Short mmCIF file of C-alpha atoms and ligand atoms in Angstrom, two decimals:
data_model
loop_
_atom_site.label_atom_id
_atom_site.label_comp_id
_atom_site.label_asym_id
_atom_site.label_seq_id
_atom_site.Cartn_x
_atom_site.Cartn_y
_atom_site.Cartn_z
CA UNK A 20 -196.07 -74.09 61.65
CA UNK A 21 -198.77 -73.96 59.18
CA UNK A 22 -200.02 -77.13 57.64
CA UNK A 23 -199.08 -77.57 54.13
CA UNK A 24 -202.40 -77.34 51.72
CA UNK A 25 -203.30 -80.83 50.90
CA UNK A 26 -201.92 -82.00 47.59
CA UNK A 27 -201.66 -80.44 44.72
CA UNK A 28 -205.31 -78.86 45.98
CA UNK A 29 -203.99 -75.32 45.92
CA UNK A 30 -201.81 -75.58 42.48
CA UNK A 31 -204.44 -73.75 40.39
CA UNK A 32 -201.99 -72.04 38.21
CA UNK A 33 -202.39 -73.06 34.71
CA UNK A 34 -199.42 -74.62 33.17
CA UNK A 35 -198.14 -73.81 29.79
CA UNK A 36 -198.54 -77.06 27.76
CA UNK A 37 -195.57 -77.47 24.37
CA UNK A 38 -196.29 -79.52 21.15
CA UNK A 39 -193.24 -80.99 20.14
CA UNK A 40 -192.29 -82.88 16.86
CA UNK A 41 -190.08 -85.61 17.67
CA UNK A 42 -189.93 -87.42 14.60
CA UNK A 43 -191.75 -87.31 11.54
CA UNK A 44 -195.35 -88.07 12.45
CA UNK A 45 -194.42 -88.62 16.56
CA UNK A 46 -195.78 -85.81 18.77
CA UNK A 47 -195.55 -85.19 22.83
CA UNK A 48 -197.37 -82.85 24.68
CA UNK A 49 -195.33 -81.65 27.63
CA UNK A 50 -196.61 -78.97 30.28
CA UNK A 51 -194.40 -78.20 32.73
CA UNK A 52 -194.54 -80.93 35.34
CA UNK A 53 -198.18 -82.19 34.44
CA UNK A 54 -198.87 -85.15 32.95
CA UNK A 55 -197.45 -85.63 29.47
CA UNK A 56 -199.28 -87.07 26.37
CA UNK A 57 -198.21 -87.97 22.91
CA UNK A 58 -199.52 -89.29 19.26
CA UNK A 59 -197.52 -91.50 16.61
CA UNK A 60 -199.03 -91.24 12.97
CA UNK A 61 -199.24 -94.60 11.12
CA UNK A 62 -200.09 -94.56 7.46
CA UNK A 63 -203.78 -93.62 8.20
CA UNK A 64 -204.15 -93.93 11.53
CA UNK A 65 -202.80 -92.60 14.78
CA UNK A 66 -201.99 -94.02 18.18
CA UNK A 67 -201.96 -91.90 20.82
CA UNK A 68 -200.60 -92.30 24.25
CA UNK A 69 -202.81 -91.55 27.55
CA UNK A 70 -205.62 -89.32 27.86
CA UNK A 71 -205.58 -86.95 30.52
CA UNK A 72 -207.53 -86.34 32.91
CA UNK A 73 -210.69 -85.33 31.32
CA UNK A 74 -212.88 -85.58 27.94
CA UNK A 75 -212.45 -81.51 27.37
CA UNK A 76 -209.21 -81.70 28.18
CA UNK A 77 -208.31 -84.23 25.97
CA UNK A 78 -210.14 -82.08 23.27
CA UNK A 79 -207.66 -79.56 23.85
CA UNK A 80 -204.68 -81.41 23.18
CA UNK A 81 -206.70 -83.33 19.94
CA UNK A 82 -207.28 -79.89 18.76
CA UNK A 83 -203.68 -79.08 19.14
CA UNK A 84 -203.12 -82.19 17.28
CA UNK A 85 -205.51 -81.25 14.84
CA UNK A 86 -202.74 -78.67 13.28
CA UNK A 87 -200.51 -81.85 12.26
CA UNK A 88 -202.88 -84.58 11.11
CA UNK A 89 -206.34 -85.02 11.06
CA UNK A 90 -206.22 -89.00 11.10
CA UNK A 91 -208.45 -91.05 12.80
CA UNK A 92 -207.25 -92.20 16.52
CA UNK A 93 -207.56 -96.64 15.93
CA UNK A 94 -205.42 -96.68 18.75
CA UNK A 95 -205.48 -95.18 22.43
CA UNK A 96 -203.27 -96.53 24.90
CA UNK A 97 -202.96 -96.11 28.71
CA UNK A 98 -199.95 -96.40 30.26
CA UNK A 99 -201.17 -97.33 33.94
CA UNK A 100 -204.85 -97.08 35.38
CA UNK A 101 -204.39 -93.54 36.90
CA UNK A 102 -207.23 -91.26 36.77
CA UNK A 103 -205.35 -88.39 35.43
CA UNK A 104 -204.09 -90.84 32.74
CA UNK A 105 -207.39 -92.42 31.66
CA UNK A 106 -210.44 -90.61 32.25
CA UNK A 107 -210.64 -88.42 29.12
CA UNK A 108 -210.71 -91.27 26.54
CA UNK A 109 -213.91 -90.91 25.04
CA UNK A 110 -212.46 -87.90 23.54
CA UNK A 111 -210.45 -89.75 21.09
CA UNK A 112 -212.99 -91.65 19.77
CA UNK A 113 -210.41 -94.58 19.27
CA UNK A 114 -211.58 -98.06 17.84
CA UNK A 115 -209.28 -99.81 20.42
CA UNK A 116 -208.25 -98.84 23.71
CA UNK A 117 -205.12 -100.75 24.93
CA UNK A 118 -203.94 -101.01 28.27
CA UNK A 119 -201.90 -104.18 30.08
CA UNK A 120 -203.53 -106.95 32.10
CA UNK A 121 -203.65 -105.97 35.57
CA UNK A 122 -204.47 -101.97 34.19
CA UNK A 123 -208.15 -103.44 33.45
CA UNK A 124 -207.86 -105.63 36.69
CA UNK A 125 -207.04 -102.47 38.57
CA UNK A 126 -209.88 -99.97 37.19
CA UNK A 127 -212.51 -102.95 38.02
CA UNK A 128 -211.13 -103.17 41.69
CA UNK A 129 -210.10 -99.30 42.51
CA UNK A 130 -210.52 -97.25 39.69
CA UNK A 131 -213.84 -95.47 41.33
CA UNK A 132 -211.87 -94.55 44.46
CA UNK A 133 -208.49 -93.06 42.43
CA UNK A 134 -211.18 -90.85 40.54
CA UNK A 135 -212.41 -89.41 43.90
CA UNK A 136 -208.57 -89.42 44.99
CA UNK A 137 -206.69 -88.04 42.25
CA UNK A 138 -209.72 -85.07 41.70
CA UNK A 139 -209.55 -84.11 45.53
CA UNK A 140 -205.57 -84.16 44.86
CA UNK A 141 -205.55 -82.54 42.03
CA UNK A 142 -208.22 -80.78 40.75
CA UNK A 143 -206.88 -78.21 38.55
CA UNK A 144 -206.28 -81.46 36.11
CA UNK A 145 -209.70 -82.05 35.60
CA UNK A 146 -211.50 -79.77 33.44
CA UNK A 147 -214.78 -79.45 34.07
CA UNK A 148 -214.95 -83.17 35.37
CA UNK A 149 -219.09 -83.72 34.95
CA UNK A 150 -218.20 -84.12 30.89
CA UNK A 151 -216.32 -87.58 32.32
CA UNK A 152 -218.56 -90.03 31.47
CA UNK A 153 -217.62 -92.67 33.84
CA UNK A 154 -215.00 -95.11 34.17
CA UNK A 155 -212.56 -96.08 31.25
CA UNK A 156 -212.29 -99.24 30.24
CA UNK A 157 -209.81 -100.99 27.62
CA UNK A 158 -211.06 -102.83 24.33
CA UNK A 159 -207.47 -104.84 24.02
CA UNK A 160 -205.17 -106.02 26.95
CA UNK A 161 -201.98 -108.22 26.57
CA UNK A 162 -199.24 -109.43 29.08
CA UNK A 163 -196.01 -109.20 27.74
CA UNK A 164 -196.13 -107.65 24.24
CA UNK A 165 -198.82 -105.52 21.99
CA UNK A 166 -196.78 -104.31 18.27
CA UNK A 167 -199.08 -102.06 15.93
CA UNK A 168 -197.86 -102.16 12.33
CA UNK A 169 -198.02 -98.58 11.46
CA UNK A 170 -198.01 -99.02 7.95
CA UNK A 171 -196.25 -98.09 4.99
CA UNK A 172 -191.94 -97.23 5.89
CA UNK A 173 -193.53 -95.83 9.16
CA UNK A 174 -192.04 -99.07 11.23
CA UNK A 175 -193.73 -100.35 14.42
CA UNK A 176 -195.10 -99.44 17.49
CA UNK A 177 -194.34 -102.14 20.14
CA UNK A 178 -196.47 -101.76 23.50
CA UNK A 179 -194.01 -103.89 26.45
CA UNK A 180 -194.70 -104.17 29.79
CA UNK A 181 -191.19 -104.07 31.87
CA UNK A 182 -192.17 -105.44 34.96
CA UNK A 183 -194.04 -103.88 38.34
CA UNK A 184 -193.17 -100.31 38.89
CA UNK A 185 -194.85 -97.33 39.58
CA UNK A 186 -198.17 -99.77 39.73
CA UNK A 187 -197.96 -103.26 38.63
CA UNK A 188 -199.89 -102.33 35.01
CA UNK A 189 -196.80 -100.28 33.39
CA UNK A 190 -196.63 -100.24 29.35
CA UNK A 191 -194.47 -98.15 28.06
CA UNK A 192 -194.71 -96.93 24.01
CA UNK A 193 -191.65 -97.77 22.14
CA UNK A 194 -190.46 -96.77 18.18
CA UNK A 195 -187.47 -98.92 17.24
CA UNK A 196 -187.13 -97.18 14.29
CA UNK A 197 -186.89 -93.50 15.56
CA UNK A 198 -185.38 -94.54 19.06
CA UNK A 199 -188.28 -92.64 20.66
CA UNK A 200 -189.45 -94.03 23.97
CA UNK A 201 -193.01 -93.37 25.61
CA UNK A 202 -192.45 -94.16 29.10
CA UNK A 203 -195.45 -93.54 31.28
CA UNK A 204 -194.48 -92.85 34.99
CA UNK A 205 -192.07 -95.64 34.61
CA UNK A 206 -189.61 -92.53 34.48
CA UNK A 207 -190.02 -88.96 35.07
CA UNK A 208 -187.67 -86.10 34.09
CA UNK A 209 -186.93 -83.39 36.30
CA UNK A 210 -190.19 -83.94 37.97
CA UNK A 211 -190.78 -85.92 41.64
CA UNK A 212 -191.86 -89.91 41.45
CA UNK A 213 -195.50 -90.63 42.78
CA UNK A 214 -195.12 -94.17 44.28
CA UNK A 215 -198.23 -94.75 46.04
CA UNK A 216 -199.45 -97.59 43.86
CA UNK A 217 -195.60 -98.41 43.37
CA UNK A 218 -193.61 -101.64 43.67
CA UNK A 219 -190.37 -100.16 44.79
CA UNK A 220 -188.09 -103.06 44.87
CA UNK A 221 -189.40 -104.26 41.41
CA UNK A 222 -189.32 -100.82 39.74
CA UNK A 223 -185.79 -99.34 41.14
CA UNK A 224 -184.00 -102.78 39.90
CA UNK A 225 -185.01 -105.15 36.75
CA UNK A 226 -188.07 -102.65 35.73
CA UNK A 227 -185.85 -100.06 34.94
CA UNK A 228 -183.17 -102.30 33.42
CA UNK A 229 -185.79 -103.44 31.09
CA UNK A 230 -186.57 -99.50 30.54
CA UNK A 231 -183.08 -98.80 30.04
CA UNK A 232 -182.59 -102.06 27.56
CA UNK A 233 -184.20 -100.76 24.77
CA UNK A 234 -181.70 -97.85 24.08
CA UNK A 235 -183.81 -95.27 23.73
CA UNK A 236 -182.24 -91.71 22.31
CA UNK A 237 -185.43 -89.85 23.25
CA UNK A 238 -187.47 -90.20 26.08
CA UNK A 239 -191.30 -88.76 26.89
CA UNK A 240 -191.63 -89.31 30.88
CA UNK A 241 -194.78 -89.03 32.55
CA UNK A 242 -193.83 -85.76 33.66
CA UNK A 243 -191.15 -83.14 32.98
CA UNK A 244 -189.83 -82.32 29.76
CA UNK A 245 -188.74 -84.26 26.63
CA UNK A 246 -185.16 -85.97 26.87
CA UNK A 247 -182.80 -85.82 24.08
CA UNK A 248 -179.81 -88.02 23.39
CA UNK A 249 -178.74 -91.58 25.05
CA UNK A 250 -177.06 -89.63 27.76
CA UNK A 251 -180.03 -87.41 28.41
CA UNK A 252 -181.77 -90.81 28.64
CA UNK A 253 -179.23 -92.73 31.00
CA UNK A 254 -179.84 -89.48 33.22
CA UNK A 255 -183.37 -89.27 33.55
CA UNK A 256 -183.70 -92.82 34.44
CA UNK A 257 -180.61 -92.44 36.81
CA UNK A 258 -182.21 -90.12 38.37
CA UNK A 259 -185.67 -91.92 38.98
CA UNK A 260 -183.81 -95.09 39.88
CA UNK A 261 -181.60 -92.66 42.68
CA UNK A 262 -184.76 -90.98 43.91
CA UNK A 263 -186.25 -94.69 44.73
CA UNK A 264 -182.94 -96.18 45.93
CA UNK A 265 -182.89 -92.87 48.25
CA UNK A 266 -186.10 -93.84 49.87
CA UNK A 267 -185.82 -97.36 50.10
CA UNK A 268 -182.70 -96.20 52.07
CA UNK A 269 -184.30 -94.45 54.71
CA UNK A 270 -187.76 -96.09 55.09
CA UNK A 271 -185.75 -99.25 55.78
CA UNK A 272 -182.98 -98.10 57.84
CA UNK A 273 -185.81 -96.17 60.32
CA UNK A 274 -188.16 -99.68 59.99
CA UNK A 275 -184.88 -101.45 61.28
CA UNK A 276 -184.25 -99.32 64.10
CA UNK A 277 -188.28 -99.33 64.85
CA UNK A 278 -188.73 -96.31 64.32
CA UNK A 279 -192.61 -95.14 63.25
CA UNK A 280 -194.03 -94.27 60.02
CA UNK A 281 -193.82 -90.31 60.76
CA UNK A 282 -189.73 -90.71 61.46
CA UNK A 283 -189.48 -92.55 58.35
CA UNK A 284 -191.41 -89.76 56.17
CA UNK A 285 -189.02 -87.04 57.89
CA UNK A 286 -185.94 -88.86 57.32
CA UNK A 287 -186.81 -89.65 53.74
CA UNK A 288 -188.06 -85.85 53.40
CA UNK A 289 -184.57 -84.87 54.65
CA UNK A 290 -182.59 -86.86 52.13
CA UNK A 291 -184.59 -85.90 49.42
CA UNK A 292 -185.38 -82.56 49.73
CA UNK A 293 -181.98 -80.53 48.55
CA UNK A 294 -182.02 -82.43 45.38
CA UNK A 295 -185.92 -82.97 44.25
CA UNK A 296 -187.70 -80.67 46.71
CA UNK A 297 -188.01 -77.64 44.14
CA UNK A 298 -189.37 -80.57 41.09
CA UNK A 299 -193.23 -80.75 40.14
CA UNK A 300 -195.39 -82.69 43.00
CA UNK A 301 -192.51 -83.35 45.50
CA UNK A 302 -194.31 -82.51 48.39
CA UNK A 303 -197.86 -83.49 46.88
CA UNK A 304 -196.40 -87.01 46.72
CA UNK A 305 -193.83 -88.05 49.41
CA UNK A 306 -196.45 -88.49 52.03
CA UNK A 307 -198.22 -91.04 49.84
CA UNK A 308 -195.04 -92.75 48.78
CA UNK A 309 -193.83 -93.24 51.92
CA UNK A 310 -196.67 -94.76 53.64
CA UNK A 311 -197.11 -97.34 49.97
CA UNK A 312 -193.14 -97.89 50.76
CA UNK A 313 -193.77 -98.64 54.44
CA UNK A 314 -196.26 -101.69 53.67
CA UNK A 315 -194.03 -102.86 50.93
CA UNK A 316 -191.18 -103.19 53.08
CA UNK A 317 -193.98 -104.65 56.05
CA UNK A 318 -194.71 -107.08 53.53
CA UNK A 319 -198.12 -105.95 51.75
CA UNK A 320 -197.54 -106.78 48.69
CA UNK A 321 -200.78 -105.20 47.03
CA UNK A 322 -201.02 -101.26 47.38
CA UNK A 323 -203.63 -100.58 49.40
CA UNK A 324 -206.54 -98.81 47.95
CA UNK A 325 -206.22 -95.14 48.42
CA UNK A 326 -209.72 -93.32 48.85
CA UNK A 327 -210.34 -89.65 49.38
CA UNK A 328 -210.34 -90.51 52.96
CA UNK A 329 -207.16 -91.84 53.32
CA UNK A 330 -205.54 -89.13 51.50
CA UNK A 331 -206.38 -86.70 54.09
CA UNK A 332 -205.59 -89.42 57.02
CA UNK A 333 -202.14 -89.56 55.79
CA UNK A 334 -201.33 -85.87 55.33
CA UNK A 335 -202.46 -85.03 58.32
CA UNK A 336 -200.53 -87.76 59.82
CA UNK A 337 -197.35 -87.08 57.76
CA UNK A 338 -197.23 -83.64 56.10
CA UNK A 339 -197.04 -81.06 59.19
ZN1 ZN B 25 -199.54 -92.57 37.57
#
């Protein structure tokens, strides 16, 4: 059989990217399976959440924007380190770049190597990636708790950090007021899980219980399209915390009959497949997440770094 193209490396088709109005004066950008972005105005300011992969793709969605407000961006906040996430921030000209402890921690000690990673993975992402100016680094960090007064009747913004998940960094974006979540790749909807950075045990149990706390009635995953309605919420983090409680099924019931890494990517593969194989980046990510799930269970509590080398090491190993 042929091998499968590495990653997302073929995937050149453009997707079709949506503006949508949540709220008054809350905006996501959603494009079919590729990372999502969004913008909450405050009284003469906006925030605006991640900021893709590159500076002139950022300056695509800011010129989208541009049709709804022309307020200055004060705040620009990161969900998680990712490269895709992060590296187009100088874009938004923002006075304060927020991001969570261990996000800055994690740029200083890998965020060089995920660049090289996540362009070799997925390269149609970055838009002409030599106007990156280097790495992205946040103005403001916190640990538990960030809230920006938006101003005027406008409410709050509270930035929380729900535990370890899909890296151990998470914030997710949350409007009390309007019941409008922002939830990184905490949860995705209708799109596959990358967990190669991912604390599985952590994420699948209290993370998500944290996530589901806050009652959200709309919900802006990392990938996928907007949810709408409490149910619609329940579902798409149901069906996150089912995708991980699928794998941590297999890779630990093939680890307890010592079985190898490869049997534990097929069986997980199998399980998977009928319900998620057809989503965004399923088959980009499962060899990734199964090897990051194989050291969690072994007991390596620390992702190890992934580098453009590695990448390839583990496809070849897995995805055949
Ligand atoms: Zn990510």
């Amino acid at each position: 059989m042929a091998q499968k193209a590495f990653a997302s490396s073929t995937d050149l088709a453009e997707k079709e990217q949506s503006l949508e109005v949540l709220a008054d004066g809350v905006y996501a950008l959603t494009a079919e399976g590729d990372p999502n972005v969004g913008a909450i105005e405050g009284e003469d300011f906006l925030v605006c959440f991640e900021a893709m992969a590159t500076p002139v793709a950022a300056r695509q969605w800011l010129a989208r924007l541009r049709s709804h407000t022309n307020k200055p961006v004060r705040f620009l906040v990161l969900s998680h380190y990712h490269a895709v996430r992060v590296l187009g921030a100088s874009a938004f000209d923002a006075d304060v770049i927020v991001a969570h402890d261990n996000t800055r921690t994690l740029i200083a000690e890998r965020g060089h190597q995920d660049w090289a990673s996540e362009l070799a993975r997925m390269p149609r992402l970055f838009k002409e990636p030599e106007s990156i100016p280097g790495l992205t680094w946040p103005t403001a960090t916190f640990s538990d708790r960030f809230t920006i007064d938006l101003g005027g009747d406008r409410g709050e913004c509270v930035l929380a950090y729900c535990g370890r998940g899909h890296t151990d960094g998470d914030i997710v974006a949350w409007l009390p007021r309007q019941r409008i979540l922002f939830a990184g790749d905490l949860v995705e909807a209708q799109a596959a899980l990358y967990t190669g950075d991912a604390y599985h045990r952590d994420w699948s149990a209290s993370t998500l219980d944290k996530v589901a706390s806050l009652g959200a009635e709309t919900l802006v995953g990392g990938r996928g399209a907007v949810t709408h309605g409490g149910s619609g919420v329940a579902n798409a983090i149901a069906q996150t915390r089912h995708f991980l409680h699928v794998m941590l099924r297999e890779v630990d019931s093939v680890r307890e009959r010592g079985g190898t890494l490869k049997q534990a990517f097929d069986a997980t593969h199998a399980a998977l497949v009928d319900r998620y194989g057809g989503w965004p980046i399923f088959e980009h990510c499962l060899p990734f997440n199964v090897s990051r799930l194989w050291d969690e269970l072994s007991g390596i509590d620390r992702p190890r770094i992934w580098t453009a080398e590695r990448d390839r090491e583990v496809w070849d190993q897995l995805q055949d």
